[in-house]
XYZ file of N, CA and C in Angstrom:
453
model
N 81.046 95.040 19.752
C 80.245 95.853 18.903
C 79.239 96.640 19.674
N 78.701 95.994 20.715
C 77.673 96.638 21.568
C 78.309 97.850 22.257
N 79.590 97.713 22.670
C 80.319 98.783 23.362
C 80.536 99.953 22.419
N 80.923 99.665 21.192
C 81.162 100.700 20.213
C 79.878 101.432 19.906
N 78.741 100.775 19.752
C 77.468 101.410 19.509
C 77.087 102.294 20.652
N 77.316 101.833 21.864
C 76.981 102.636 23.052
C 77.822 103.914 23.063
N 79.153 103.831 22.754
C 79.985 104.974 22.698
C 79.567 105.970 21.645
N 79.176 105.501 20.489
C 78.726 106.354 19.397
C 77.453 107.052 19.810
N 76.534 106.341 20.429
C 75.314 107.005 20.833
C 75.560 108.053 21.957
N 76.481 107.723 22.845
C 76.811 108.708 23.923
C 77.438 109.977 23.294
N 78.358 109.754 22.350
C 78.980 110.889 21.676
C 77.929 111.756 20.932
N 77.022 111.119 20.243
C 75.937 111.788 19.520
C 75.085 112.579 20.452
N 74.766 112.042 21.608
C 73.981 112.730 22.615
C 74.691 113.973 23.152
N 76.027 113.828 23.345
C 76.796 114.983 23.834
C 76.862 116.105 22.825
N 77.001 115.685 21.572
C 77.117 116.690 20.470
C 75.807 117.415 20.221
N 74.720 116.745 20.515
C 73.394 117.457 20.268
C 72.919 118.189 21.487
N 73.659 118.080 22.576
C 73.267 118.799 23.812
C 73.367 120.332 23.541
N 72.519 121.111 24.219
C 72.565 122.554 24.001
C 73.960 123.092 24.436
N 74.416 124.052 23.712
C 75.703 124.743 23.986
C 75.628 125.503 25.266
N 76.631 125.375 26.161
C 76.692 126.236 27.336
C 77.912 127.189 27.235
N 77.713 128.368 27.595
C 78.740 129.390 27.437
C 79.897 129.040 28.390
N 81.137 129.209 27.834
C 82.334 128.862 28.605
C 82.506 129.688 29.824
N 81.952 130.851 29.926
C 82.170 131.707 31.126
C 81.186 131.418 32.240
N 80.244 130.576 31.984
C 79.275 130.202 33.087
C 80.024 129.543 34.196
N 79.549 129.711 35.417
C 80.173 129.087 36.560
C 79.225 128.127 37.209
N 79.778 127.196 37.926
C 78.956 126.278 38.656
C 79.669 126.073 40.028
N 78.984 125.361 40.955
C 79.668 125.169 42.264
C 80.917 124.391 42.089
N 81.100 123.632 40.976
C 82.319 122.861 40.789
C 83.381 123.634 40.080
N 83.057 124.742 39.431
C 83.994 125.509 38.660
C 84.101 126.920 39.269
N 85.290 127.331 39.791
C 85.358 128.610 40.450
C 85.243 129.720 39.436
N 84.702 130.855 39.855
C 84.534 132.031 38.977
C 85.943 132.578 38.648
N 86.125 132.799 37.338
C 87.440 133.323 36.861
C 87.748 134.695 37.482
N 86.705 135.424 37.795
C 86.889 136.777 38.382
C 87.502 136.632 39.804
N 87.152 135.621 40.503
C 87.753 135.351 41.820
C 89.221 135.040 41.692
N 89.594 134.228 40.699
C 90.998 133.916 40.450
C 91.779 135.168 40.108
N 91.224 136.002 39.309
C 91.915 137.263 38.906
C 92.049 138.122 40.074
N 91.034 138.249 40.952
C 91.117 139.042 42.182
C 92.247 138.533 43.109
N 92.338 137.227 43.240
C 93.465 136.648 44.015
C 94.769 136.984 43.417
N 94.916 136.827 42.120
C 96.203 137.149 41.452
C 96.519 138.581 41.619
N 95.582 139.492 41.497
C 95.826 140.931 41.670
C 96.316 141.286 43.154
N 95.676 140.614 44.088
C 96.079 140.823 45.491
C 97.523 140.325 45.699
N 97.879 139.206 45.113
C 99.292 138.682 45.184
C 100.255 139.650 44.547
N 99.888 140.154 43.400
C 100.782 141.154 42.726
C 100.948 142.365 43.511
N 99.810 142.867 44.109
C 99.913 144.089 44.970
C 100.886 143.905 46.101
N 100.835 142.725 46.771
C 101.755 142.441 47.859
C 103.170 142.303 47.282
N 103.326 141.607 46.183
C 104.605 141.405 45.554
C 105.320 142.803 45.331
N 104.601 143.703 44.754
C 105.256 145.022 44.434
C 105.494 145.856 45.758
N 104.616 145.641 46.745
C 104.899 146.365 48.011
C 106.170 145.776 48.611
N 106.452 144.466 48.490
C 107.695 143.904 48.936
C 108.877 144.495 48.184
N 108.768 144.582 46.893
C 109.911 145.103 46.120
C 110.138 146.582 46.311
N 109.117 147.324 46.765
C 109.305 148.738 47.103
C 109.657 149.001 48.512
N 109.660 147.985 49.367
C 109.962 148.129 50.781
C 111.456 148.127 51.030
N 111.970 149.140 51.603
C 113.404 149.304 51.839
C 113.883 148.519 53.097
N 112.954 148.017 53.873
C 113.401 147.288 55.133
C 113.377 145.812 54.841
N 114.549 145.159 54.944
C 114.749 143.764 54.643
C 113.867 142.891 55.553
N 113.826 143.200 56.824
C 113.023 142.374 57.795
C 111.567 142.449 57.497
N 111.105 143.692 57.219
C 109.671 143.866 56.851
C 109.305 143.090 55.582
N 110.228 143.053 54.604
C 109.958 142.271 53.373
C 109.861 140.819 53.744
N 110.749 140.285 54.532
C 110.786 138.886 54.906
C 109.479 138.431 55.540
N 108.900 139.274 56.314
C 107.633 138.963 57.016
C 106.463 138.753 56.055
N 106.604 139.336 54.870
C 105.504 139.285 53.842
C 105.682 138.087 52.920
N 106.898 137.519 52.829
C 107.202 136.534 51.804
C 106.239 135.321 51.864
N 105.976 134.788 53.012
C 105.138 133.621 53.098
C 103.707 133.884 52.716
N 103.271 135.155 52.787
C 101.887 135.480 52.348
C 101.649 135.347 50.877
N 102.727 135.515 50.102
C 102.528 135.711 48.685
C 103.341 134.698 47.856
N 104.475 134.160 48.352
C 105.357 133.319 47.569
C 105.338 131.853 48.070
N 105.448 130.910 47.119
C 105.694 129.568 47.505
C 107.094 129.456 48.064
N 107.347 128.398 48.843
C 108.685 128.191 49.369
C 109.752 128.156 48.340
N 109.443 127.666 47.144
C 110.447 127.519 46.100
C 110.299 128.660 45.050
N 109.740 129.792 45.410
C 109.617 130.923 44.509
C 110.919 131.350 43.940
N 110.915 131.693 42.659
C 112.158 132.169 42.034
C 111.876 133.364 41.132
N 112.943 134.161 40.965
C 112.856 135.310 40.047
C 113.936 135.058 38.977
N 113.636 135.050 37.770
C 114.545 134.870 36.651
C 114.596 136.170 35.816
N 115.814 136.705 35.696
C 115.962 137.877 34.823
C 117.237 137.673 33.958
N 117.639 138.683 33.209
C 118.783 138.563 32.319
C 120.066 138.261 33.073
N 120.183 138.592 34.324
C 121.446 138.381 35.074
C 121.457 137.032 35.777
N 120.351 136.337 35.825
C 120.404 134.997 36.488
C 119.085 134.704 37.165
N 119.166 133.768 38.131
C 117.995 133.292 38.876
C 118.256 133.440 40.374
N 117.299 133.995 41.050
C 117.297 134.027 42.518
C 116.226 133.135 42.994
N 116.593 132.077 43.725
C 115.575 131.044 44.173
C 115.539 130.995 45.666
N 114.310 130.957 46.198
C 114.151 130.928 47.609
C 114.073 132.313 48.275
N 113.536 132.326 49.437
C 113.310 133.622 50.150
C 114.587 134.438 50.324
N 115.638 133.842 50.789
C 116.903 134.507 51.099
C 117.507 135.078 49.852
N 117.566 134.334 48.737
C 118.145 134.864 47.560
C 117.317 135.955 46.959
N 115.992 135.851 46.963
C 115.098 136.876 46.427
C 115.269 138.132 47.236
N 115.305 138.033 48.559
C 115.476 139.209 49.430
C 116.843 139.841 49.145
N 117.862 139.041 48.916
C 119.179 139.571 48.541
C 119.136 140.314 47.211
N 118.369 139.776 46.222
C 118.275 140.460 44.962
C 117.592 141.808 45.124
N 116.533 141.826 45.936
C 115.823 143.112 46.217
C 116.771 144.125 46.888
N 117.543 143.637 47.842
C 118.485 144.408 48.559
C 119.513 145.055 47.552
N 120.017 144.207 46.699
C 121.012 144.640 45.706
C 120.370 145.693 44.746
N 119.186 145.463 44.278
C 118.516 146.393 43.400
C 118.317 147.737 44.036
N 117.830 147.642 45.285
C 117.564 148.947 45.965
C 118.886 149.649 46.308
N 119.902 148.908 46.587
C 121.214 149.534 46.869
C 121.848 150.249 45.698
N 121.570 149.762 44.486
C 122.099 150.424 43.279
C 121.166 151.425 42.677
N 119.896 151.465 43.165
C 118.905 152.391 42.652
C 118.091 153.021 43.873
N 118.799 153.735 44.727
C 118.171 154.254 45.899
C 117.098 155.209 45.519
N 115.924 155.045 46.202
C 114.771 155.994 45.948
C 113.889 155.591 44.783
N 114.292 154.529 44.050
C 113.467 154.049 42.902
C 112.327 153.261 43.430
N 111.182 153.302 42.727
C 109.987 152.504 43.134
C 109.363 151.957 41.819
N 108.795 150.749 41.969
C 108.048 150.133 40.927
C 106.634 150.701 40.891
N 106.095 150.962 39.715
C 104.745 151.321 39.501
C 104.111 150.367 38.544
N 103.414 149.348 39.098
C 102.814 148.354 38.210
C 101.439 148.714 37.607
N 101.148 148.226 36.493
C 99.807 148.290 35.944
C 99.029 147.077 36.501
N 97.700 147.062 36.334
C 96.961 145.854 36.771
C 97.403 144.600 36.059
N 97.267 143.499 36.733
C 97.648 142.232 36.188
C 96.702 141.773 34.990
N 97.314 141.180 34.022
C 96.563 140.494 32.994
C 96.690 138.993 33.346
N 95.577 138.365 33.490
C 95.505 136.994 34.076
C 95.013 136.028 33.010
N 95.673 134.810 33.006
C 95.285 133.770 32.042
C 95.589 132.406 32.607
N 94.618 131.840 33.337
C 94.695 130.436 33.876
C 96.002 130.080 34.478
N 96.356 130.756 35.589
C 97.507 130.444 36.356
C 98.772 131.188 35.943
N 98.704 132.005 34.939
C 99.839 132.789 34.484
C 99.340 134.278 34.466
N 100.205 135.109 35.014
C 99.881 136.565 35.005
C 100.991 137.359 34.369
N 100.601 138.483 33.783
C 101.592 139.361 33.158
C 101.326 140.792 33.728
N 102.391 141.401 34.132
C 102.303 142.755 34.690
C 103.335 143.655 34.026
N 102.900 144.730 33.385
C 103.862 145.722 32.899
C 104.069 146.717 33.960
N 105.219 147.281 34.078
C 105.567 148.222 35.101
C 106.545 149.271 34.678
N 106.664 150.296 35.421
C 107.738 151.273 35.265
C 108.541 151.367 36.574
N 109.719 151.883 36.538
C 110.582 151.905 37.682
C 111.434 153.203 37.639
N 111.518 153.891 38.646
C 112.277 155.114 38.680
C 112.098 155.885 39.956
N 112.893 156.991 40.074
C 112.753 157.869 41.265
C 111.528 158.750 41.170
N 111.192 159.424 42.182
C 109.995 160.257 42.219
C 109.969 161.261 41.043
N 111.059 161.852 40.687
C 111.054 162.830 39.679
C 110.994 162.255 38.263
N 111.248 160.943 38.099
C 111.210 160.296 36.787
C 110.768 158.843 36.987
N 109.521 158.650 37.408
C 109.039 157.274 37.760
C 108.994 156.368 36.510
N 109.092 156.863 35.297
C 109.038 156.021 34.132
C 110.399 155.802 33.534
N 111.438 155.907 34.279
C 112.758 155.767 33.769
C 113.086 154.383 33.146
N 112.587 153.345 33.710
C 112.765 151.986 33.232
C 111.402 151.350 33.073
N 111.280 150.539 31.977
C 110.003 149.833 31.733
C 110.292 148.366 31.566
N 109.338 147.549 31.942
C 109.541 146.117 31.780
C 108.173 145.440 32.012
N 108.271 144.090 32.075
C 107.127 143.331 32.406
C 107.569 142.052 33.106
N 106.733 141.606 33.947
C 106.976 140.298 34.683
C 105.938 139.333 34.281
N 106.306 138.060 34.050
C 105.377 136.971 33.826
C 105.434 136.069 35.064
N 104.303 135.930 35.679
C 104.229 135.157 36.974
C 103.446 133.903 36.717
N 103.876 132.856 37.502
C 103.063 131.689 37.588
C 102.542 131.567 39.001
N 101.353 131.007 39.186
C 100.712 130.861 40.458
C 100.464 129.373 40.723
N 100.845 128.942 41.919
C 100.620 127.551 42.352
C 100.089 127.602 43.770
N 99.082 126.804 43.987
C 98.465 126.734 45.324
C 98.164 128.046 45.988
N 97.698 128.968 45.151
C 97.247 130.308 45.709
C 98.358 131.250 45.988
N 99.630 130.910 45.527
C 100.730 131.839 45.787
C 101.532 132.027 44.505
N 102.352 133.086 44.472
C 103.250 133.220 43.299
C 104.356 132.185 43.392
N 104.594 131.464 42.272
C 105.579 130.397 42.258
C 106.871 130.860 41.487
N 106.693 131.749 40.502
C 107.815 132.262 39.777
C 107.576 133.616 39.145
N 108.637 134.305 38.867
C 108.545 135.596 38.128
C 109.665 135.612 37.132
N 109.315 135.821 35.897
C 110.286 135.951 34.835
C 110.211 137.480 34.456
N 111.363 138.119 34.536
C 111.452 139.554 34.381
C 112.045 139.959 33.010
N 111.323 140.792 32.305
C 111.778 141.281 30.990
C 111.914 142.760 31.044
N 113.113 143.300 30.700
C 113.341 144.736 30.667
C 113.183 145.234 29.236
N 112.515 146.347 29.039
C 112.423 146.961 27.735
C 113.724 147.735 27.517
N 114.449 147.386 26.546
C 115.708 148.085 26.239
C 115.581 148.791 24.912
N 116.169 149.991 24.837
C 116.136 150.768 23.584
C 116.916 150.086 22.481
């Protein structure tokens, strides 16, 4: 009974404590703006990789932005790991020579990011639209789920 009384009193004290705004930061809680900045930096590198026509140049950037088990899932399947993802990029660029991704800024929500983008050649950069949903683990992109906007 003594334990229950102690718990009830502790709960009552917590409930009567002044409200603190959820956006406040402390040394123990990182600023959400910092997390969003990191996510945006990762997304910027990601799209520079997907726009890079040089396979070796792309490979050099993978470890900066992707976890070792990074995967891309789209309607056609899943490419997992650096070699398969690089092969997917090579295939995409081979079938759409001169096309480039133009991403919007990332929308960030606690380890998950959403980026809408357009894809097309210089003369028609908005030919294809879609969005990617990313997960972030240990400061790197862990997955990308690709959704194409279809008419």
